[in-house]
XYZ file of C-alpha atoms in Angstrom:
584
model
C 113.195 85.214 117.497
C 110.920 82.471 118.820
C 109.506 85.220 120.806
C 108.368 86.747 118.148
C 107.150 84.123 116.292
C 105.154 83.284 119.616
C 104.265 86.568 119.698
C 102.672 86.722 115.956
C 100.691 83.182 116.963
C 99.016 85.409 119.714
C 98.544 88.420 117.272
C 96.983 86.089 114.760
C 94.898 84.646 117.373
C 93.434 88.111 118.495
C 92.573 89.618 115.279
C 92.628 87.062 112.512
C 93.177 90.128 109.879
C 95.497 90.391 106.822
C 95.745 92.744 104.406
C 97.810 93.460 102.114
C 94.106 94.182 101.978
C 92.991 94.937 105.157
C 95.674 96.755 107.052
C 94.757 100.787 106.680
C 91.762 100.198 105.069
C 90.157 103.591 105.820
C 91.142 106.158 108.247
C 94.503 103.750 108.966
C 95.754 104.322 105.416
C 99.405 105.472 105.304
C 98.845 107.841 103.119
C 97.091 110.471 105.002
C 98.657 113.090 107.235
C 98.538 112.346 111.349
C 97.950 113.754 114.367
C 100.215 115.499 116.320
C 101.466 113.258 119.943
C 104.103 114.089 122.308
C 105.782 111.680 124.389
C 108.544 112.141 127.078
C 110.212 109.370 125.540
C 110.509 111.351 122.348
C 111.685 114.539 123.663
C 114.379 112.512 125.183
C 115.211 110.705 121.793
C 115.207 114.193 120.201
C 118.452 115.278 121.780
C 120.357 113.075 119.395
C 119.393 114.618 116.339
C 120.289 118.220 115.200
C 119.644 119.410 111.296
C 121.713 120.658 109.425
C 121.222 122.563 106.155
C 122.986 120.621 102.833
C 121.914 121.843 99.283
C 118.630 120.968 98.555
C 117.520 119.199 101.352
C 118.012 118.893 105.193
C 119.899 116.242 106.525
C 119.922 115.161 110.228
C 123.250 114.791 112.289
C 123.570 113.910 116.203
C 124.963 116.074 118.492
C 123.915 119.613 119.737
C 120.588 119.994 121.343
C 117.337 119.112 119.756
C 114.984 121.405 122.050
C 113.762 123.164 118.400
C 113.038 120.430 116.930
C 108.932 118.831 116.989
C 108.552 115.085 117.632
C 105.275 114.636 117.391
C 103.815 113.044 114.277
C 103.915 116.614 112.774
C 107.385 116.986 113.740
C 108.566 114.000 112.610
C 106.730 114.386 109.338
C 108.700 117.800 109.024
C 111.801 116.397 109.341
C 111.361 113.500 106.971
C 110.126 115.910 104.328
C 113.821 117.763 105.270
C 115.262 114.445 103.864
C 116.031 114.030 100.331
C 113.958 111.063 99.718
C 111.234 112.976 102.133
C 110.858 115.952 99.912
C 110.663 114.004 96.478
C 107.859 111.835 97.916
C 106.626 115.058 99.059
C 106.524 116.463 95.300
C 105.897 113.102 94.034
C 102.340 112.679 96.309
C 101.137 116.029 94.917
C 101.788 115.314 91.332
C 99.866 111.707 91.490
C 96.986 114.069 92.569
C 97.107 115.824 89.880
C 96.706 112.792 88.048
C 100.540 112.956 86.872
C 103.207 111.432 88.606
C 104.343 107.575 88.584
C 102.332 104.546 88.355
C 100.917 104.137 91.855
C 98.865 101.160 93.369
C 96.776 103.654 95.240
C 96.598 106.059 92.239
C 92.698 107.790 91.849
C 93.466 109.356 88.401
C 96.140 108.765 85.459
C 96.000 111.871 83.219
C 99.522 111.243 81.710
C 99.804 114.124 78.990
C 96.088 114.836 78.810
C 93.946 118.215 79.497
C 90.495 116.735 79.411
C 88.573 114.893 82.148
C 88.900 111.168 81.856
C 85.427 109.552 80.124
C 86.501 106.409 82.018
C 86.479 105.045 85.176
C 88.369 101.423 86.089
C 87.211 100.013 89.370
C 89.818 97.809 90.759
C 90.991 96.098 94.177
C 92.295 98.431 97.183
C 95.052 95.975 97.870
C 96.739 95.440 95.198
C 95.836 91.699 95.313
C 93.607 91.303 92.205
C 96.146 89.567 89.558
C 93.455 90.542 86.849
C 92.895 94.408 88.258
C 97.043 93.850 88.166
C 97.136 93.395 84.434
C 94.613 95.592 83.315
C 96.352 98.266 85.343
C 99.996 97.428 83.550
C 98.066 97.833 79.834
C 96.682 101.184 81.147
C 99.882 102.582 82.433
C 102.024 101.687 79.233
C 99.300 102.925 76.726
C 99.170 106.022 78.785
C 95.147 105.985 78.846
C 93.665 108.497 80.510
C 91.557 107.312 83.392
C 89.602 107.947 86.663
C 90.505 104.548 89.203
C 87.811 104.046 92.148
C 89.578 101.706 94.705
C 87.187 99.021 95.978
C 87.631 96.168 98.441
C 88.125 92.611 97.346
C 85.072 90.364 99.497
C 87.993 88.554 101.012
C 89.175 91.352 103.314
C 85.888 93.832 103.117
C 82.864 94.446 101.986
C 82.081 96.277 98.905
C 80.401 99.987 99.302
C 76.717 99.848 98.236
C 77.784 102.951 95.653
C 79.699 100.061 93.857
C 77.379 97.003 94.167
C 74.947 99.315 92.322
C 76.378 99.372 89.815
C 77.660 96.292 89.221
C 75.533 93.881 91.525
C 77.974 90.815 90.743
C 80.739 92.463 92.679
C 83.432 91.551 89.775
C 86.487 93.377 89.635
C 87.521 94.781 87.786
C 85.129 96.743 86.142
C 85.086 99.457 83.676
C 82.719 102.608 84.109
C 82.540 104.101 80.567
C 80.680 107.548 80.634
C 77.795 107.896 77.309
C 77.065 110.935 75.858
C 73.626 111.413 77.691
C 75.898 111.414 81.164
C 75.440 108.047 82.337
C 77.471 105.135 83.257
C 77.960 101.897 81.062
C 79.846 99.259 83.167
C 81.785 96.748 81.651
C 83.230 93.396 83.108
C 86.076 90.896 82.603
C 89.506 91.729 82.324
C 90.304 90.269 79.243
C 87.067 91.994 77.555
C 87.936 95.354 79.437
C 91.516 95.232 78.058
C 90.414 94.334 74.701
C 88.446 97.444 74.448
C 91.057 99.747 76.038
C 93.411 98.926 73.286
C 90.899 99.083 70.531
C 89.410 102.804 71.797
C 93.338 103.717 71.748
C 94.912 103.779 68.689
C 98.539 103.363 67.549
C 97.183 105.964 64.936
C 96.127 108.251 67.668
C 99.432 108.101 69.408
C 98.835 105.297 71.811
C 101.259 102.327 71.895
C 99.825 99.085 70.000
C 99.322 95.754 72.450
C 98.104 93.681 69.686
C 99.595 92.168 66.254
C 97.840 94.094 63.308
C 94.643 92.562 62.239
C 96.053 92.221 58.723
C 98.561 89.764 60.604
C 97.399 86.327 60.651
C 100.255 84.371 61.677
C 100.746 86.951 64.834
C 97.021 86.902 65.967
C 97.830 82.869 65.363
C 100.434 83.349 67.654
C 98.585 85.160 69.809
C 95.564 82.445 70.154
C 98.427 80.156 70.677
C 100.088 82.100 73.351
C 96.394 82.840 75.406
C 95.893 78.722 75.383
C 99.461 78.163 76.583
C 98.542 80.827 79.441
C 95.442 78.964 80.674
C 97.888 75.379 80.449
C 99.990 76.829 82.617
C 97.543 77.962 85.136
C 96.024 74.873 84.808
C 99.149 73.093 85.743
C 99.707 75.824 88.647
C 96.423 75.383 90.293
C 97.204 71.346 90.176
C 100.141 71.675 91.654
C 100.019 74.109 94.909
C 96.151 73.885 95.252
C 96.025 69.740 95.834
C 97.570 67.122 97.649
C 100.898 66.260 95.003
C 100.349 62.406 94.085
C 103.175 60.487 94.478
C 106.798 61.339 93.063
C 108.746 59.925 90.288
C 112.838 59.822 90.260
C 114.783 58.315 87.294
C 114.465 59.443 83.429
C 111.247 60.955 81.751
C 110.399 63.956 79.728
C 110.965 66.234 82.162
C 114.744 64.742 82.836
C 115.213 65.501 79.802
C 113.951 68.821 79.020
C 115.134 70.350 82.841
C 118.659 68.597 82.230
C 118.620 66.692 85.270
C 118.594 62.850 86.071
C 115.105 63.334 87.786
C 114.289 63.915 91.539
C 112.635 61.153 94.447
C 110.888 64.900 95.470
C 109.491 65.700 92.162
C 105.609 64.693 91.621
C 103.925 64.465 88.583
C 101.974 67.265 88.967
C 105.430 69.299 89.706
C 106.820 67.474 86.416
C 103.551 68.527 84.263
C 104.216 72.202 85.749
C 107.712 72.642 84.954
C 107.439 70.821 81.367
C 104.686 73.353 80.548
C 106.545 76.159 82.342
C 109.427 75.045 79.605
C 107.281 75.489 76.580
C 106.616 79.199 77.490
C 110.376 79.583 78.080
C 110.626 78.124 74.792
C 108.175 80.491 73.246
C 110.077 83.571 74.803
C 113.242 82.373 73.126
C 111.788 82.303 70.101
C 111.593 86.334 69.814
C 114.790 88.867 69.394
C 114.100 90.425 72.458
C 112.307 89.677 75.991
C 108.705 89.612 75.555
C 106.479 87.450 73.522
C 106.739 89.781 70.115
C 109.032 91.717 68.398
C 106.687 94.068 66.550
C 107.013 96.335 69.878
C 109.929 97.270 72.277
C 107.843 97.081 75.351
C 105.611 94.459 77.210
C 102.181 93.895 74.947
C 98.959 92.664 75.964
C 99.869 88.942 76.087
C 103.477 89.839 78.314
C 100.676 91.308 81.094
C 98.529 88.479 80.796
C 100.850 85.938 81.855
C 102.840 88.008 84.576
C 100.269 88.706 86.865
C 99.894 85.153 87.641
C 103.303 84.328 86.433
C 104.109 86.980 89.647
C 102.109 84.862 91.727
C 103.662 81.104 90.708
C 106.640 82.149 91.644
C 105.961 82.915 95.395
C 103.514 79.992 95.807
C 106.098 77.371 94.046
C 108.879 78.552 96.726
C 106.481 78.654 99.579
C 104.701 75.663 99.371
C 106.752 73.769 97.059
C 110.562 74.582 97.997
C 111.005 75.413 94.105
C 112.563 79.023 93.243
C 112.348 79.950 89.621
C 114.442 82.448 89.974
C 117.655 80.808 91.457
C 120.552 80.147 89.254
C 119.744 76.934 88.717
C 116.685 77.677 87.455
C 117.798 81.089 85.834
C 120.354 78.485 83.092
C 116.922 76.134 83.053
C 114.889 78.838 82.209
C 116.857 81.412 80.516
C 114.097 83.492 78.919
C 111.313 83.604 81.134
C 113.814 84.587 83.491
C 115.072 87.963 80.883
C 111.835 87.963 80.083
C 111.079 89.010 84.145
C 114.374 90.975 84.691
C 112.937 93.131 81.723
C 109.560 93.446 83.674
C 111.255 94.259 86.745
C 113.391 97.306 85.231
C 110.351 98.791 84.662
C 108.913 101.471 87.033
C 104.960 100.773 86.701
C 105.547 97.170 86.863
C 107.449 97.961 90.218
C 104.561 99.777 91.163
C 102.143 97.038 91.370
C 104.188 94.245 92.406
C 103.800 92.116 95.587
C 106.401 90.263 97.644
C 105.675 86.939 98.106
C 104.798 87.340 102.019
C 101.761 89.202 100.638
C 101.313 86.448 98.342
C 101.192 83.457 100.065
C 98.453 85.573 102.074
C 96.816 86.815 99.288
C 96.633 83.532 97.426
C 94.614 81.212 99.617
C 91.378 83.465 99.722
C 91.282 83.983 96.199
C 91.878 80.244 94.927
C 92.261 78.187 97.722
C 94.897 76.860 100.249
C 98.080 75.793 99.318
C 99.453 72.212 99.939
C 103.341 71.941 101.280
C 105.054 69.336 99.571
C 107.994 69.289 97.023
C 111.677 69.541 98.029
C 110.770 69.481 101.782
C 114.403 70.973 103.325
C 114.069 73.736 100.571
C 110.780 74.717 101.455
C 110.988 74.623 105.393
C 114.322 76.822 104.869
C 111.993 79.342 102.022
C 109.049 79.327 104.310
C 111.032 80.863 107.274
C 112.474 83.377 104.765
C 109.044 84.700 103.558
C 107.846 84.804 106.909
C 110.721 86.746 108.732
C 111.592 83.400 111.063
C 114.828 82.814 109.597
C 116.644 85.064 111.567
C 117.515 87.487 108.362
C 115.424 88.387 106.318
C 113.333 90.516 108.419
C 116.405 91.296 110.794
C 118.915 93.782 111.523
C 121.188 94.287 110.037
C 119.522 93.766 106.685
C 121.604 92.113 103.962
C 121.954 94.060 100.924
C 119.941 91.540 98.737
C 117.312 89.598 99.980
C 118.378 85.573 99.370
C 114.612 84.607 97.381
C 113.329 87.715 96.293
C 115.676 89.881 94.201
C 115.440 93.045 94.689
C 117.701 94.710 92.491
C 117.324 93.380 89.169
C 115.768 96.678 88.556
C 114.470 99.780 90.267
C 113.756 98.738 93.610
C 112.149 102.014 95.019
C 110.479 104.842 92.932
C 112.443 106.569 90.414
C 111.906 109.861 92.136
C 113.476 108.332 95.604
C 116.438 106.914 93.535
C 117.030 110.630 91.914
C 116.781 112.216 95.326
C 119.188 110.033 97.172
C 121.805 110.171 94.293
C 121.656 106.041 93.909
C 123.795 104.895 90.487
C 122.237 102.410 88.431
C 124.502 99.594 86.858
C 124.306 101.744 83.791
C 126.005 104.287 85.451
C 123.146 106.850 85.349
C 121.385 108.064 88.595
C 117.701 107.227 89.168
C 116.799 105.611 85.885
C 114.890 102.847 84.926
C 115.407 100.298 82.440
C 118.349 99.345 84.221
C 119.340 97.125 87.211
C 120.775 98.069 91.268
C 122.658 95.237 92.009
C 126.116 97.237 92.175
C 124.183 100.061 93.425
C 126.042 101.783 96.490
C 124.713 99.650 99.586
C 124.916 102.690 102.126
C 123.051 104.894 99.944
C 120.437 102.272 99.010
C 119.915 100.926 102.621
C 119.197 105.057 103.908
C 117.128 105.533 101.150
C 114.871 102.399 102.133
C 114.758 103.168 105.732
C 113.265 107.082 104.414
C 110.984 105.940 102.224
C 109.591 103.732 105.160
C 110.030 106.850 107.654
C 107.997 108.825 105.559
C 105.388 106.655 105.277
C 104.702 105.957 108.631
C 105.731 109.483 109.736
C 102.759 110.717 107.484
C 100.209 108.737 109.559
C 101.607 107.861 112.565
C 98.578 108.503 114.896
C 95.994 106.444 113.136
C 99.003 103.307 112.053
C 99.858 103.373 116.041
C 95.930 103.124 116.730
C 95.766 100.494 113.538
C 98.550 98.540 115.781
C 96.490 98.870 118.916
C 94.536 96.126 117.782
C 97.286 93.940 118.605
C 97.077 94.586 122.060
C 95.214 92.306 124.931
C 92.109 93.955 124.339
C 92.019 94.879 120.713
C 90.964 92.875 117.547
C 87.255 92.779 118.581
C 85.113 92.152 115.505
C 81.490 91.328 116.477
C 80.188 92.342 113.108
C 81.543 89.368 110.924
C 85.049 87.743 109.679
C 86.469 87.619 106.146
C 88.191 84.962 103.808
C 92.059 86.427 104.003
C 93.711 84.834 107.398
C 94.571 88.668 108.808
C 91.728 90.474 107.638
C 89.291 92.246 110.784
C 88.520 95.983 109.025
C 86.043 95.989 112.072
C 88.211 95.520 114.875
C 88.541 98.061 117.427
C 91.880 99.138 119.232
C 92.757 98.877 122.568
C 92.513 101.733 124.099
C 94.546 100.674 127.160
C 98.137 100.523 125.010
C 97.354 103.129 122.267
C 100.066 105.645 124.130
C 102.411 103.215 124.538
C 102.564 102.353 121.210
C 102.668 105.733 120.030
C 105.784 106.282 121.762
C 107.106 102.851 120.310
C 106.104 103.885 116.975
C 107.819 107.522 117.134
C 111.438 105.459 118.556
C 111.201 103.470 115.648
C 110.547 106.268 112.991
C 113.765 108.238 114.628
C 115.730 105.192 113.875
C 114.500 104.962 110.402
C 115.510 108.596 109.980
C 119.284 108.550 110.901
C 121.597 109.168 108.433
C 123.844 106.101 107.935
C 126.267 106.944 109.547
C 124.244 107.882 112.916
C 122.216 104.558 112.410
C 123.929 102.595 115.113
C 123.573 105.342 117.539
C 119.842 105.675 116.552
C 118.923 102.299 117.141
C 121.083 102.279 120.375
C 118.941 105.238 121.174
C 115.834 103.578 120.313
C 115.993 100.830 122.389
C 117.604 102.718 125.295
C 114.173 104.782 125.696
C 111.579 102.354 125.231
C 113.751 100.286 127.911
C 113.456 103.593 130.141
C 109.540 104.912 128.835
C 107.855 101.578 128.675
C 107.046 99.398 131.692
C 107.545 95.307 131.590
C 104.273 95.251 132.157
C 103.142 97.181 129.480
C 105.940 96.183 127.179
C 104.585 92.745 125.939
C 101.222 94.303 125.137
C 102.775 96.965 123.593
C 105.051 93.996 121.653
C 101.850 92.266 120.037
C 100.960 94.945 118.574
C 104.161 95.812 117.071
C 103.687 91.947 115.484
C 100.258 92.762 114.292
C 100.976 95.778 112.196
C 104.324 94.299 111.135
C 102.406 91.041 109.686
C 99.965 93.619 108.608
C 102.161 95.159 106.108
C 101.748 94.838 102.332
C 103.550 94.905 99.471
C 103.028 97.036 97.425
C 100.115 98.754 99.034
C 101.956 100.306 101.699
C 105.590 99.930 100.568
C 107.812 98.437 97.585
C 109.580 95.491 99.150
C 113.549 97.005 99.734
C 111.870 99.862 102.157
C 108.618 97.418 103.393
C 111.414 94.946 104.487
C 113.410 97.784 106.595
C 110.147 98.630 108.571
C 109.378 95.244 109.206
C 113.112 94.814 110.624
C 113.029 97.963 112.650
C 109.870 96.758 114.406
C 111.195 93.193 115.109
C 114.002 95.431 116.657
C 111.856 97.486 118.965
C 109.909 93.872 119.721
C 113.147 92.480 121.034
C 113.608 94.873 123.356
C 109.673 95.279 124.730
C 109.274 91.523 125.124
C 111.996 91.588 127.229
């Protein structure tokens, strides 16, 4: 493992390039189809996998000869489509075309239940990173507004296309394009203002759900004023506490002892105190409803649920990566009992899934946008959190995976698309198959873990040329990027591969795809199999080139952009697989 991490020092140190927002920017993206490349080491992998026909989808099993069977990036997307996850995400990528579908971060049109061509346009961050292009996005998808979405670089990991900045000169995301009778475009900006007006143009009266108390409704627009202040407090608070040096830290009695039932900590700061007291007042104001979000006159999340959560989303990675504090352990879960429903009820949802980041993508999509973080806290808690979020503690990003990850839940609701859940038969804890609204925790573990390892298959399988030629600028002579760096600490959309290791990496790429494939119980044997051919098809010399750039698209990938979290994590553990065995 030190390897590695050696490994991803010398990756950063080439390329300098993160995305979340950067990785698969254009031609790289994951979600177009690849080019077909053979490799001897493939054709010799093949013999272990034979298909076999099972109702409604193919499923692969080892034994009998393979010699039918394609393992090129073609082939390999052919067989992953054969898989029941495969297929669904199959159907699933041709109705978000259509504009149909489920929420998406990389969606281009919501048309939801409509028949006319959307009048609007929202412009909003590639990445996923934006936590006010995040909210605006949740209102959208739970009104059910019909929309066009143009997907445009953040300045921290790219630069904005001049079709954009023409419009809207400031480069402020988002931004809404609304189309005028006379066929131009008005553009509107601010998130709060954009939001406002998306509501107001879409009526409960008109069959749209309602995000704001009734005007007639003084106490809940009171409430609501109330509840916006209390927002900006809290971010307030936030920003003081990760974003500057903590002052010193005060043990004994206090406010805070009091409200957090403790006796007080020698680790706890004052600007940690201030954070956690105000944090308490919103728990407190979540407590004070029936149900999980902010107001009972709706069922679902309203307008002042999605302002908080995007950066609500975003305290909770930087406060465990930088500050050793988890908000969502148990100790914190009987501290804060309703902001902690009050996420589980988020996280059951499928469009809040959709747009959610881990907090690896967080701690490296933070620091451009507001600043870098200052470690302090509960120092022993965050040295052991930091390893976790960055795959150095010798499980989280390892094989073999643990069901739940130990700082990021994963199953507190749907932790893959509904339409993957359906496919692979996975039970919720309701007892109904591929629902949401409900959580995975008792889920069956076999049949969640294959499912993961698909949906990753499938996603590199349906780009495998141009992600191994993405990785390639790991490699010795890769990463070159004489045009001009950006603000994220991974982020080089300008860097060229090298040429030298592309092959090799292809054929790395295609063993670890195979793997992701098996069926559970061929798994074993796959990885086995795996690391037997790149042992046999990739020189030592070549292998620790070929290694580094295994690291650099593995620290390259983001969630959600490229994957939700439980599949992201099983790609990132199959790679650190293959990396043990090239560094060698």
């Amino acid at each position: 493992m030190l390897v590695r991490c050696l490994l991803a020092v010398a990756s950063v140190k080439l390329a300098r390039s993160f995305s979340p927002g950067a990785r698969f920017e254009s031609s790289a993206q994951l979600t177009t189809a690849g080019a077909r490349f053979e490799s001897s080491a493939q054709l010799k992998q093949a013999t272990r996998f034979n298909l076999k026909d099972k109702p409604g989808a193919t499923q692969m099993s080892m034994s009998s000869s393979a010699a039918s069977l394609d393992q090129s990036w073609s082939g390999l997307q052919t067989l992953s489509s054969r898989t029941p996850v495969g297929a669904a995400l199959d159907a699933e990528k041709e109705a978000r075309e259509r504009g149909v579908g489920a929420a998406f971060v990389q969606n281009k049109l919501r048309m939801f239940d409509s028949q006319e061509a959307p009048r609007l346009t929202l412009y909003r961050d590639h990445a996923g990173w934006c936590p006010y292009c995040q909210k605006t996005m949740l209102l959208i998808e739970e009104k059910e507004i019909p929309i066009n979405i143009e997907l445009v670089p953040m300045r921290s990991y790219g630069d904005k296309p001049q079709s954009f900045t023409r419009k809207v000169p400031s480069g402020l995301l988002p931004a809404l394009g609304v189309q005028t009778s006379d066929g131009r475009e008005q553009i509107i900006t601010e998130s709060q203002v954009i939001m406002d007006l998306l509501d107001q143009w879409h009526t409960v009266e008109n069959g749209y759900r309602g995000m704001m108390p009734e005007e007639s409704d003084t106490s809940g627009q009171a409430r609501f004023r109330q509840l916006a202040n209390l927002e900006r407090q809290l971010f307030s608070f936030w920003c003081n506490l990760i974003f500057r040096p903590e002052g010193p830290s005060f043990g004994g009695g206090g406010m805070i002892s009091k409200i957090m039932g403790g006796g007080g900590s020698p680790d706890m700061s004052g600007s940690m105190q201030g954070f956690l007291e105000c944090m308490k007042t919103v728990d407190s104001e979540l407590a004070s409803t029936k149900g999980p979000w902010f107001f009972d006159f709706a069922d679902h999340p309203t307008m002042i649920d999605f302002i908080y959560v995007s950066h609500v989303e975003r305290m909770l990675a930087s406060c465990a990566f930088w500050k050793g504090l988890d908000l969502r352990s148990d100790e914190y879960r009987s501290k804060l009992p309703s902001l902690n429903a009050w996420l589980d009820a988020f996280e059951k949802r499928e469009c809040y899934l959709a747009f959610k980041s881990d907090y690896y993508t967080h701690v490296k999509d933070i620091p451009p946008q507001y600043g870098p973080g200052y470690d302090g806290g509960f120092e022993n808690k965050r040295l052991a959190m930091q390893m976790n979020v960055l795959g150095k503690d010798g499980k989280s990003w390892e094989l073999p995976l643990s069901f739940d990850d130990e700082l990021q839940p994963l199953y507190r609701g749907p932790p893959l698309p509904i339409c993957v859940l359906k496919a692979a038969g996975i039970q919720g804890d309701n007892e109904q198959v591929g629902v949401e609204g409900t959580s995975y925790e008792k889920s069956d573990p076999v049949k969640m873990d294959e499912a993961c390892r698909h949906m990753a298959a499938w996603k590199l399988a349906s780009n495998g040329a141009n992600v191994a030629k993405f990785a390639a600028r790991g490699g010795p002579g890769g990463s070159k990027n004489p045009r001009k760096t950006f603000g994220a600490e991974l982020a080089d959309p300008y860097a060229s591969p090298d040429e030298q290791v592309i092959a090799s990496v292809e054929d790395a790429l295609q063993s670890v795809c195979i793997a992701l494939l098996a069926p559970s119980n061929e798994h074993e044997s796959a990885l086995a199999g795996m690391r037997n051919d790149l042992e046999a098809n990739i020189t030592k010399e070549k292998g620790r080139d070929v290694a580094s750039a295994l690291c650099y698209l593995r620290d390259r990938t983001g969630v959600p952009r490229d994957l939700p979290l439980a599949a992201a994590r099983q790609l990132r553990a199959h790679l650190n697989a293959a990396i043990d065995v090239l560094y060698k």
